[in-house]
Tab-separated table of C-alpha atoms in Angstrom:
chain	number	residue	atom	x	y	z
A	227	GLY	CA	0.000	0.000	0.000
A	228	GLU	CA	0.933	3.655	-0.014
A	229	ASN	CA	3.548	4.525	2.560
A	230	VAL	CA	5.826	7.439	3.399
A	231	GLU	CA	8.859	6.955	5.605
A	232	GLN	CA	10.634	9.831	7.317
A	233	HIS	CA	13.957	10.210	9.162
A	234	PRO	CA	15.034	11.205	11.695
A	235	SER	CA	12.116	11.088	14.117
A	236	THR	CA	13.788	13.727	16.296
A	237	LEU	CA	16.408	16.298	15.398
A	238	SER	CA	18.148	18.790	17.598
A	239	VAL	CA	20.348	21.544	16.120
A	240	GLN	CA	22.050	24.668	17.340
A	241	GLU	CA	20.571	27.953	16.231
A	242	GLY	CA	22.144	28.976	12.944
A	243	ASP	CA	22.966	25.429	11.868
A	244	SER	CA	21.184	23.559	9.089
A	245	ALA	CA	18.570	20.840	9.490
A	246	VAL	CA	17.872	18.098	6.983
A	247	ILE	CA	14.894	15.763	6.990
A	248	LYS	CA	14.656	12.872	4.551
A	249	CYS	CA	11.657	10.956	3.248
A	250	THR	CA	10.915	8.079	0.938
A	251	TYR	CA	7.639	7.066	-0.642
A	252	SER	CA	6.313	3.874	-2.146
A	253	ASP	CA	3.538	4.843	-4.570
A	254	SER	CA	4.866	5.533	-8.063
A	255	ALA	CA	1.699	7.488	-8.809
A	256	SER	CA	2.680	10.166	-6.296
A	257	ASN	CA	3.517	13.385	-8.097
A	258	TYR	CA	3.171	16.035	-5.459
A	259	PHE	CA	5.197	16.265	-2.267
A	260	PRO	CA	4.148	18.845	0.318
A	261	TRP	CA	5.885	19.575	3.598
A	262	TYR	CA	3.890	20.605	6.631
A	263	LYS	CA	4.974	22.299	9.825
A	264	GLN	CA	2.894	21.592	12.901
A	265	GLU	CA	3.277	23.528	16.107
A	266	LEU	CA	1.955	22.049	19.318
A	267	GLY	CA	-1.830	21.851	19.342
A	268	LYS	CA	-2.182	23.437	15.924
A	269	ARG	CA	-3.027	22.264	12.437
A	270	PRO	CA	-0.473	21.164	9.845
A	271	GLN	CA	0.564	24.209	7.860
A	272	LEU	CA	1.915	23.883	4.331
A	273	ILE	CA	5.380	25.437	4.181
A	274	ILE	CA	6.685	24.301	0.812
A	275	ASP	CA	5.895	21.746	-1.846
A	276	ILE	CA	7.465	20.232	-4.915
A	277	ARG	CA	6.010	18.579	-7.972
A	278	SER	CA	7.495	15.641	-9.801
A	279	ASN	CA	8.622	17.666	-12.816
A	280	VAL	CA	11.009	19.650	-10.617
A	281	GLY	CA	14.136	18.406	-8.857
A	282	GLU	CA	14.623	21.257	-6.448
A	283	LYS	CA	12.732	24.223	-5.070
A	284	LYS	CA	13.832	26.951	-2.717
A	285	ASP	CA	11.966	29.514	-0.648
A	286	GLN	CA	14.227	31.723	1.466
A	287	ARG	CA	15.772	29.465	4.138
A	288	ILE	CA	13.840	26.378	3.078
A	289	ALA	CA	14.649	24.110	0.167
A	290	VAL	CA	13.267	20.790	-0.988
A	291	THR	CA	14.795	18.249	-3.312
A	292	LEU	CA	13.196	15.350	-5.112
A	293	ASN	CA	14.722	12.255	-6.690
A	294	LYS	CA	11.762	10.588	-8.367
A	295	THR	CA	13.808	7.660	-9.639
A	296	ALA	CA	14.896	6.753	-6.128
A	297	LYS	CA	11.589	7.901	-4.589
A	298	HIS	CA	13.440	10.140	-2.164
A	299	PHE	CA	12.722	13.710	-1.179
A	300	SER	CA	14.149	15.944	1.486
A	301	LEU	CA	13.724	19.220	3.323
A	302	HIS	CA	16.636	21.522	4.097
A	303	ILE	CA	16.355	24.399	6.531
A	304	THR	CA	19.352	26.718	6.698
A	305	GLU	CA	20.222	29.250	9.384
A	306	THR	CA	17.754	27.684	11.780
A	307	GLN	CA	15.979	29.857	14.318
A	308	PRO	CA	14.194	28.905	17.566
A	309	GLU	CA	10.838	29.550	15.883
A	310	ASP	CA	11.625	26.751	13.443
A	311	SER	CA	11.108	24.318	16.346
A	312	ALA	CA	8.065	22.185	15.494
A	313	VAL	CA	7.082	18.831	14.067
A	314	TYR	CA	7.642	18.579	10.333
A	315	PHE	CA	5.724	16.138	8.175
A	316	CYS	CA	6.603	15.148	4.664
A	317	ALA	CA	3.768	13.861	2.538
A	318	ALA	CA	2.984	12.432	-0.857
A	319	LYS	CA	-0.062	12.798	-3.025
A	320	GLY	CA	-1.263	12.308	-6.561
A	321	GLU	CA	-1.605	15.404	-8.685
A	322	THR	CA	-5.369	15.717	-8.682
A	323	SER	CA	-7.871	17.330	-6.355
A	324	TYR	CA	-9.321	14.027	-5.220
A	325	ASP	CA	-6.084	12.319	-4.182
A	326	LYS	CA	-5.618	11.976	-0.446
A	327	VAL	CA	-2.473	13.114	1.337
A	328	ILE	CA	-0.268	10.360	2.772
A	329	PHE	CA	1.793	11.691	5.651
A	330	GLY	CA	5.122	10.550	6.954
A	331	PRO	CA	5.467	9.884	10.695
A	332	GLY	CA	6.971	13.306	11.407
A	333	THR	CA	10.235	14.795	12.636
A	334	SER	CA	10.341	16.748	15.860
A	335	LEU	CA	12.848	19.548	15.291
A	336	SER	CA	14.304	21.434	18.229
A	337	VAL	CA	16.461	24.487	17.578
A	338	ILE	CA	18.586	25.298	20.606
A	339	PRO	CA	19.284	29.012	21.104
B	220	GLU	CA	-5.289	30.125	1.539
B	221	PRO	CA	-8.908	28.905	1.754
B	222	GLU	CA	-10.438	29.103	5.198
B	223	VAL	CA	-11.768	25.992	6.859
B	224	THR	CA	-13.605	26.418	10.150
B	225	GLN	CA	-14.142	23.522	12.513
B	226	THR	CA	-16.408	23.324	15.531
B	227	PRO	CA	-16.100	22.604	18.355
B	228	SER	CA	-12.412	23.179	18.988
B	229	HIS	CA	-12.505	20.710	21.861
B	230	GLN	CA	-15.077	18.090	22.812
B	231	VAL	CA	-15.102	15.779	25.787
B	232	THR	CA	-17.511	12.870	25.635
B	233	GLN	CA	-18.343	9.757	27.554
B	234	MET	CA	-17.415	6.430	26.030
B	235	GLY	CA	-20.336	5.050	24.038
B	236	GLN	CA	-21.807	8.479	23.269
B	237	GLU	CA	-22.306	9.873	19.792
B	238	VAL	CA	-20.356	12.915	18.655
B	239	ILE	CA	-20.691	15.117	15.613
B	240	LEU	CA	-17.755	17.178	14.422
B	241	ARG	CA	-18.472	20.034	12.066
B	242	CYS	CA	-16.543	21.699	9.285
B	243	VAL	CA	-17.445	24.762	7.284
B	244	PRO	CA	-15.250	25.383	4.275
B	245	ILE	CA	-15.467	28.992	3.209
B	246	SER	CA	-15.187	28.445	-0.502
B	247	ASN	CA	-16.685	26.426	-3.298
B	248	HIS	CA	-14.807	23.170	-3.116
B	249	LEU	CA	-16.054	19.834	-4.275
B	250	TYR	CA	-13.788	17.502	-2.352
B	251	PHE	CA	-13.775	17.295	1.433
B	252	TYR	CA	-11.655	15.193	3.684
B	253	TRP	CA	-11.375	14.094	7.273
B	254	TYR	CA	-8.035	13.202	8.799
B	255	ARG	CA	-7.211	12.033	12.294
B	256	GLN	CA	-4.119	12.553	14.425
B	257	ILE	CA	-3.686	10.600	17.629
B	258	LEU	CA	-1.524	12.560	20.068
B	259	GLY	CA	2.133	12.351	19.113
B	260	GLN	CA	1.476	10.413	15.930
B	261	LYS	CA	1.142	11.186	12.253
B	262	VAL	CA	-1.873	12.540	10.457
B	263	GLU	CA	-3.959	9.703	9.006
B	264	PHE	CA	-6.521	9.821	6.225
B	265	LEU	CA	-10.030	8.806	7.229
B	266	VAL	CA	-12.373	9.570	4.367
B	267	SER	CA	-12.895	11.683	1.279
B	268	PHE	CA	-16.262	12.986	0.189
B	269	TYR	CA	-17.264	14.171	-3.259
B	270	ASN	CA	-20.577	15.089	-4.750
B	271	ASN	CA	-22.429	14.107	-1.586
B	272	GLU	CA	-20.977	10.666	-1.293
B	273	ILE	CA	-17.899	8.917	0.013
B	274	SER	CA	-15.263	8.551	-2.689
B	275	GLU	CA	-12.632	6.781	-0.590
B	276	LYS	CA	-12.248	5.635	2.999
B	277	SER	CA	-9.465	4.109	5.040
B	278	GLU	CA	-9.656	0.979	7.169
B	279	ILE	CA	-9.929	3.243	10.212
B	280	PHE	CA	-13.278	4.495	8.914
B	281	ASP	CA	-15.437	1.619	10.108
B	282	ASP	CA	-19.191	1.369	10.618
B	283	GLN	CA	-19.014	3.647	13.654
B	284	PHE	CA	-18.114	6.574	11.414
B	285	SER	CA	-20.261	8.443	8.936
B	286	VAL	CA	-19.984	11.687	6.994
B	287	GLU	CA	-22.514	13.916	5.388
B	288	ARG	CA	-23.073	17.368	4.039
B	289	PRO	CA	-26.550	18.027	5.350
B	290	ASP	CA	-27.185	21.542	4.096
B	291	GLY	CA	-24.705	22.165	1.308
B	292	SER	CA	-22.272	24.078	3.497
B	293	ASN	CA	-21.538	22.133	6.694
B	294	PHE	CA	-19.561	18.941	6.387
B	295	THR	CA	-19.897	16.620	9.364
B	296	LEU	CA	-18.158	13.590	10.792
B	297	LYS	CA	-20.239	11.478	13.132
B	298	ILE	CA	-18.925	8.822	15.463
B	299	ARG	CA	-21.868	6.754	16.670
B	300	SER	CA	-20.489	5.065	19.762
B	301	THR	CA	-17.183	6.547	20.805
B	302	LYS	CA	-14.358	4.430	22.158
B	303	LEU	CA	-11.380	5.521	24.209
B	304	GLU	CA	-9.133	5.007	21.191
B	305	ASP	CA	-11.151	7.570	19.225
B	306	SER	CA	-9.477	10.277	21.292
B	307	ALA	CA	-7.506	12.340	18.775
B	308	MET	CA	-7.382	15.574	16.812
B	309	TYR	CA	-9.737	15.453	13.855
B	310	PHE	CA	-8.917	17.698	10.928
B	311	CYS	CA	-11.233	18.633	8.124
B	312	ALA	CA	-9.478	19.478	4.853
B	313	ILE	CA	-10.274	20.821	1.439
B	314	GLN	CA	-8.116	20.557	-1.591
B	315	GLY	CA	-7.494	23.022	-4.343
B	316	LEU	CA	-6.041	21.978	-7.653
B	317	ILE	CA	-3.390	20.123	-5.725
B	318	GLU	CA	-2.730	21.598	-2.292
B	319	ALA	CA	-4.543	20.433	0.845
B	320	PHE	CA	-5.662	22.976	3.426
B	321	PHE	CA	-6.552	21.940	6.934
B	322	GLY	CA	-8.969	23.347	9.450
B	323	GLN	CA	-7.830	24.143	12.986
B	324	GLY	CA	-9.002	20.779	14.186
B	325	THR	CA	-11.303	19.412	16.858
B	326	ARG	CA	-9.678	17.759	19.826
B	327	LEU	CA	-11.894	14.854	20.832
B	328	THR	CA	-11.365	13.376	24.265
B	329	VAL	CA	-13.285	10.221	25.128
B	330	VAL	CA	-13.459	9.436	28.847
């Protein structure tokens, strides 16, 4: 069945350092890969996404890469700040409105001031 | 970003009671979704709803669960006889062309 794996489950970095979270997916039909940030008690918030026709996308301090052949994708956060502390979920989805989102298990990121 | 309003924000119920969680998407979307997140775990798909009927459901979505859109605007998730393991955050979601947008969630606590 459809599955998304995510590593590491917890990540602790010093403020200013980079953080990298890696995911793999199983469904070849997945063509859209969103990343969500979830703060305690709040909803998942879309922070960046990448489609299968693109290998890399960057938005300020956040970048995502995708290797569709290997079914790997990753999130890179540079110059981390304490407010980046949250749980991050990678996800995979087909490229239509009716496809459900399959979430990874999440990475709890702590940025130490 | 489309707005999705969920009520209540928190509900405490006795085991065996029925609960109804409500979602009001402020936009004209055709596809609606319910997801569940047990505390400390990942977000899991429950059910998708299109054109007033279920289009897909997960194995979590058993006979105790039902969804409907009773008046063309509200989208509800009903749990007929709650169990302790139903305690979780329940998120309603709508999807645009590709992105999924989540409501603030309802925290359901079954005691």
